[in-house]
XYZ file of C-alpha atoms in Angstrom:
328
model
C 26.321 49.999 -62.542
C 23.094 48.428 -61.414
C 19.961 50.552 -61.577
C 18.769 51.673 -58.085
C 15.337 50.152 -58.618
C 16.827 46.835 -59.694
C 19.206 46.892 -56.742
C 16.288 47.517 -54.374
C 14.278 44.680 -55.949
C 17.209 42.272 -55.693
C 17.478 42.942 -51.967
C 13.746 42.849 -51.321
C 13.222 39.040 -51.084
C 15.991 38.702 -48.502
C 14.627 41.596 -46.487
C 11.134 40.150 -46.638
C 12.447 36.776 -45.456
C 14.198 38.417 -42.498
C 11.103 40.367 -41.533
C 8.846 37.342 -41.891
C 11.200 35.208 -39.824
C 10.716 37.368 -36.713
C 6.961 36.893 -36.314
C 7.351 33.185 -36.984
C 9.757 32.847 -34.055
C 7.591 34.855 -31.714
C 4.543 32.927 -32.820
C 6.323 29.670 -32.049
C 7.094 30.910 -28.539
C 3.637 32.359 -27.998
C 1.854 29.204 -29.104
C 4.224 26.755 -27.446
C 2.151 23.999 -25.772
C 1.453 24.780 -22.146
C -0.064 22.606 -19.449
C -3.416 23.613 -18.018
C -4.320 23.855 -14.340
C -6.138 20.518 -14.685
C -2.935 18.896 -15.960
C -1.020 20.236 -12.950
C -3.759 18.981 -10.615
C -3.541 15.472 -12.081
C 0.267 15.422 -11.901
C 0.220 16.617 -8.294
C -2.422 14.106 -7.191
C -0.503 11.211 -8.739
C 2.802 12.366 -7.226
C 1.309 12.677 -3.750
C -0.375 9.269 -3.919
C 2.811 7.459 -4.992
C 5.010 9.142 -2.384
C 2.677 8.631 0.585
C 1.887 5.003 -0.248
C 5.603 4.149 -0.301
C 6.267 5.552 3.182
C 2.863 4.810 4.787
C 4.112 2.262 7.400
C 6.834 4.643 8.603
C 4.409 7.561 8.649
C 1.859 5.653 10.746
C 4.567 4.603 13.209
C 5.769 8.195 13.548
C 2.248 9.444 14.329
C 1.750 6.777 17.025
C 4.897 7.934 18.830
C 4.095 11.624 18.323
C 0.769 11.383 20.133
C 2.036 9.251 23.048
C 4.403 9.922 25.909
C 6.527 6.868 25.110
C 10.203 7.491 24.500
C 11.131 7.209 20.835
C 14.039 5.227 19.418
C 14.679 3.560 16.089
C 14.680 0.147 17.788
C 11.295 0.800 19.427
C 9.867 2.114 16.156
C 10.820 -0.970 14.174
C 9.712 -3.214 17.056
C 6.278 -1.552 16.842
C 6.170 -2.178 13.086
C 7.125 -5.820 13.571
C 4.609 -6.403 16.393
C 1.844 -4.780 14.343
C 2.703 -7.063 11.445
C 2.598 -10.178 13.645
C -0.647 -9.194 15.358
C -2.750 -7.752 12.518
C -0.982 -8.736 9.308
C 0.988 -6.879 6.639
C -1.867 -4.678 5.413
C -2.386 -3.301 8.935
C 0.814 -1.298 8.412
C -1.135 0.701 5.834
C -4.112 1.320 8.160
C -5.358 4.843 7.584
C -3.735 4.982 4.151
C -7.151 5.252 2.494
C -7.759 8.394 4.540
C -4.242 9.499 3.640
C -5.032 9.108 -0.069
C -8.290 11.009 0.325
C -6.314 13.828 1.944
C -2.976 13.666 0.126
C -4.260 13.477 -3.443
C -6.252 16.734 -3.264
C -3.575 18.280 -1.017
C -0.728 17.482 -3.400
C -2.839 18.366 -6.436
C -3.730 21.783 -5.007
C -0.197 22.399 -3.724
C 1.604 21.650 -6.994
C -1.047 23.328 -9.151
C -1.167 26.482 -7.014
C 2.643 26.553 -6.935
C 2.695 26.697 -10.742
C 0.103 29.499 -10.675
C 1.895 31.458 -7.938
C 5.166 31.175 -9.882
C 3.493 32.769 -12.905
C 1.830 35.411 -10.740
C 4.940 36.368 -8.751
C 7.555 35.768 -11.415
C 6.357 37.876 -14.350
C 8.599 36.996 -17.291
C 10.391 34.382 -15.169
C 7.180 32.466 -14.535
C 5.865 32.723 -18.094
C 9.171 31.468 -19.524
C 9.370 28.637 -16.946
C 12.670 29.961 -15.548
C 13.637 29.882 -11.882
C 12.226 32.805 -9.930
C 14.402 35.211 -7.920
C 15.031 33.968 -4.354
C 12.267 35.731 -2.397
C 9.426 35.073 -4.892
C 10.692 31.475 -5.081
C 10.320 31.128 -1.292
C 6.976 32.957 -1.205
C 5.449 30.838 -3.989
C 6.179 27.663 -2.034
C 4.751 29.050 1.222
C 1.568 30.260 -0.475
C 1.113 26.921 -2.256
C 1.442 24.940 0.980
C -0.881 27.292 2.864
C -3.537 27.107 0.131
C -3.483 23.301 0.109
C -3.539 22.994 3.915
C -6.478 25.381 4.298
C -8.609 23.479 1.780
C -7.904 19.935 3.007
C -7.345 20.251 6.767
C -10.339 18.197 8.089
C -9.055 15.220 6.082
C -5.736 15.487 7.924
C -7.545 15.230 11.277
C -9.456 12.161 10.075
C -6.267 10.508 8.876
C -4.518 11.127 12.228
C -7.464 9.653 14.154
C -7.500 6.507 12.006
C -3.738 6.057 12.368
C -3.785 5.955 16.199
C -7.012 4.019 16.875
C -8.133 0.406 16.500
C -10.490 -0.745 13.756
C -13.312 -1.092 16.278
C -13.405 2.636 17.010
C -13.536 3.959 13.459
C -14.557 1.624 10.649
C -14.079 4.008 7.723
C -13.520 7.629 6.795
C -17.171 8.660 6.931
C -17.516 7.008 10.347
C -14.726 9.257 11.655
C -16.456 12.376 10.340
C -19.817 11.342 11.812
C -18.485 10.393 15.270
C -16.324 13.485 15.627
C -19.191 15.754 14.567
C -21.698 14.088 16.923
C -19.486 13.511 19.978
C -16.967 16.374 19.848
C -18.484 18.963 17.534
C -17.623 20.110 14.014
C -15.008 22.553 15.353
C -12.905 19.548 16.397
C -12.230 18.908 12.703
C -10.185 22.133 12.758
C -8.368 21.511 16.044
C -4.657 22.067 15.498
C -5.285 24.229 12.402
C -3.161 27.179 13.594
C 0.038 25.198 14.316
C -0.502 23.412 11.005
C -0.499 26.675 9.064
C 2.420 28.044 11.106
C 4.343 24.865 10.285
C 3.341 24.720 6.606
C 4.550 28.253 5.834
C 8.254 27.538 6.542
C 8.037 23.866 5.496
C 6.497 24.385 2.062
C 8.458 27.582 1.449
C 11.832 26.028 2.293
C 11.057 22.750 0.507
C 10.018 24.292 -2.813
C 12.753 26.941 -2.533
C 15.472 24.336 -1.960
C 14.278 22.059 -4.773
C 13.948 24.883 -7.315
C 17.317 26.344 -6.269
C 19.114 23.007 -6.647
C 17.582 22.533 -10.111
C 18.691 26.055 -11.086
C 22.268 25.514 -9.865
C 22.366 22.118 -11.598
C 21.268 23.656 -14.914
C 23.909 26.384 -14.642
C 26.721 23.920 -13.954
C 25.799 21.100 -16.330
C 24.111 23.153 -19.084
C 21.238 20.633 -19.000
C 17.826 22.172 -18.463
C 16.332 18.904 -17.119
C 18.030 16.798 -14.390
C 17.999 13.017 -14.577
C 15.424 11.201 -12.372
C 18.011 10.114 -9.796
C 19.236 13.727 -9.553
C 15.666 14.909 -8.965
C 15.353 12.339 -6.162
C 18.467 13.711 -4.477
C 17.290 17.325 -4.851
C 13.882 16.433 -3.426
C 15.428 14.478 -0.556
C 17.608 17.460 0.410
C 14.595 19.778 0.199
C 12.493 17.492 2.400
C 15.246 17.048 4.979
C 15.765 20.784 5.430
C 12.077 21.733 5.307
C 10.840 19.103 7.756
C 13.632 19.714 10.263
C 12.748 23.421 10.367
C 9.038 22.893 11.087
C 8.996 19.602 13.030
C 8.053 20.847 16.554
C 4.837 22.354 15.171
C 4.087 19.017 13.514
C 4.218 17.316 16.935
C 1.964 20.016 18.422
C -0.688 19.671 15.714
C -0.769 15.858 16.061
C -1.279 16.123 19.820
C -4.116 18.595 19.311
C -5.722 16.551 16.523
C -5.829 13.328 18.555
C -6.625 14.796 21.977
C -10.174 13.444 21.785
C -9.050 9.810 21.619
C -5.918 9.942 23.787
C -7.617 11.501 26.827
C -5.415 14.602 26.750
C -6.547 18.212 27.087
C -4.481 19.887 24.387
C -6.457 22.939 23.260
C -3.960 25.751 22.562
C -0.529 25.879 20.924
C 1.218 27.437 23.929
C -0.514 25.093 26.390
C 0.379 22.036 24.313
C 4.031 23.080 24.010
C 4.230 23.812 27.745
C 2.759 20.422 28.691
C 5.010 18.504 26.272
C 8.164 20.291 27.468
C 7.214 19.859 31.154
C 6.479 16.135 30.928
C 8.884 14.980 28.214
C 11.498 17.688 27.703
C 12.330 19.793 24.643
C 14.306 17.311 22.570
C 12.482 14.106 23.593
C 9.099 15.816 23.381
C 9.029 18.388 20.586
C 11.477 16.469 18.394
C 10.106 12.983 19.092
C 10.240 10.880 15.938
C 12.451 13.339 14.037
C 14.955 10.602 13.173
C 12.070 8.605 11.665
C 11.126 11.730 9.720
C 14.680 12.014 8.429
C 14.252 8.524 7.012
C 10.765 8.827 5.514
C 10.603 12.579 4.821
C 13.381 12.904 2.246
C 12.190 9.701 0.548
C 8.610 10.996 0.321
C 9.546 14.478 -0.879
C 12.092 13.103 -3.352
C 9.563 10.689 -4.840
C 6.855 13.367 -4.886
C 8.895 16.032 -6.691
C 10.414 13.508 -9.101
C 7.054 11.937 -9.950
C 5.495 15.362 -10.488
C 8.274 16.583 -12.784
C 8.371 13.372 -14.837
C 4.577 13.271 -15.194
C 4.553 16.999 -15.958
C 7.131 16.579 -18.740
C 5.306 13.528 -20.113
C 2.037 15.450 -20.397
C 3.896 18.344 -22.038
C 5.247 15.971 -24.699
C 1.747 14.573 -25.249
C 0.459 18.112 -25.769
C 3.232 18.768 -28.275
C 2.157 15.629 -30.158
C -1.407 16.913 -30.264
C -2.912 14.789 -27.491
C -4.815 16.189 -24.499
C -6.332 14.610 -21.387
C -8.013 17.738 -20.027
């Protein structure tokens, strides 16, 4: 029979190994490379720039129809694109895109970065372990992210809308827009249309992020793959954009009318007054949903590209961190 002390000593190394193994695992999880807020800002800015540049001609065309009383149709939209190309050249289709980049890059950077932070704040263990949040926090995180980004970058959205609907002679560059609006219409004009923007962003951003995160969660459960392929991300983003933009589109028309009232000769000053005038003169569908079919074409493409670019860039930076590299 083995002596009790010897038996205890023979078991001791194994017991020590088991005990030591537990802290090692927890340490690995605790010190797993994580992306900083700066990393998320860079990924978001790049994603927004790529997506908006791709659909810039369609976006400009949509804005022109939104702020006018002309009847919208796909044929008329593409005729406008073609006539603009013949008259002013190919690059004229991207007029206002510089203002778009100035607005979209900080907007997308703040939106994606704040979404990551809100997920951690609202999700507890879900957020810290990078798992999908429960439904309501998932919806709320998206709404808060969109609201935060819109509040911080709104004047740039007004400038971009003005440049999209005016000739080169009226506004030569971004700073010229700021100066003329401030001198001729007052600084408050830079925030005209702010309320409908926020009212539209809350459902749009909430539904868009919620739909995208939900589709990724369902995909992971069914395929047992934690990361979708790029083309699957594009589809998820397209579905998210289609649903989100359809839900908030009338408020998008209202904000564009209010933003460009100073150059179109209209007197849109309140949300209710703008809606009433649009419905009276143009009808509900032809007025408040003008250009929606164009949005169904460009919106899903833009959102799909944006979400896909962000996720791919996000994962690439994570791998660089794991290899010991850092850009922030």
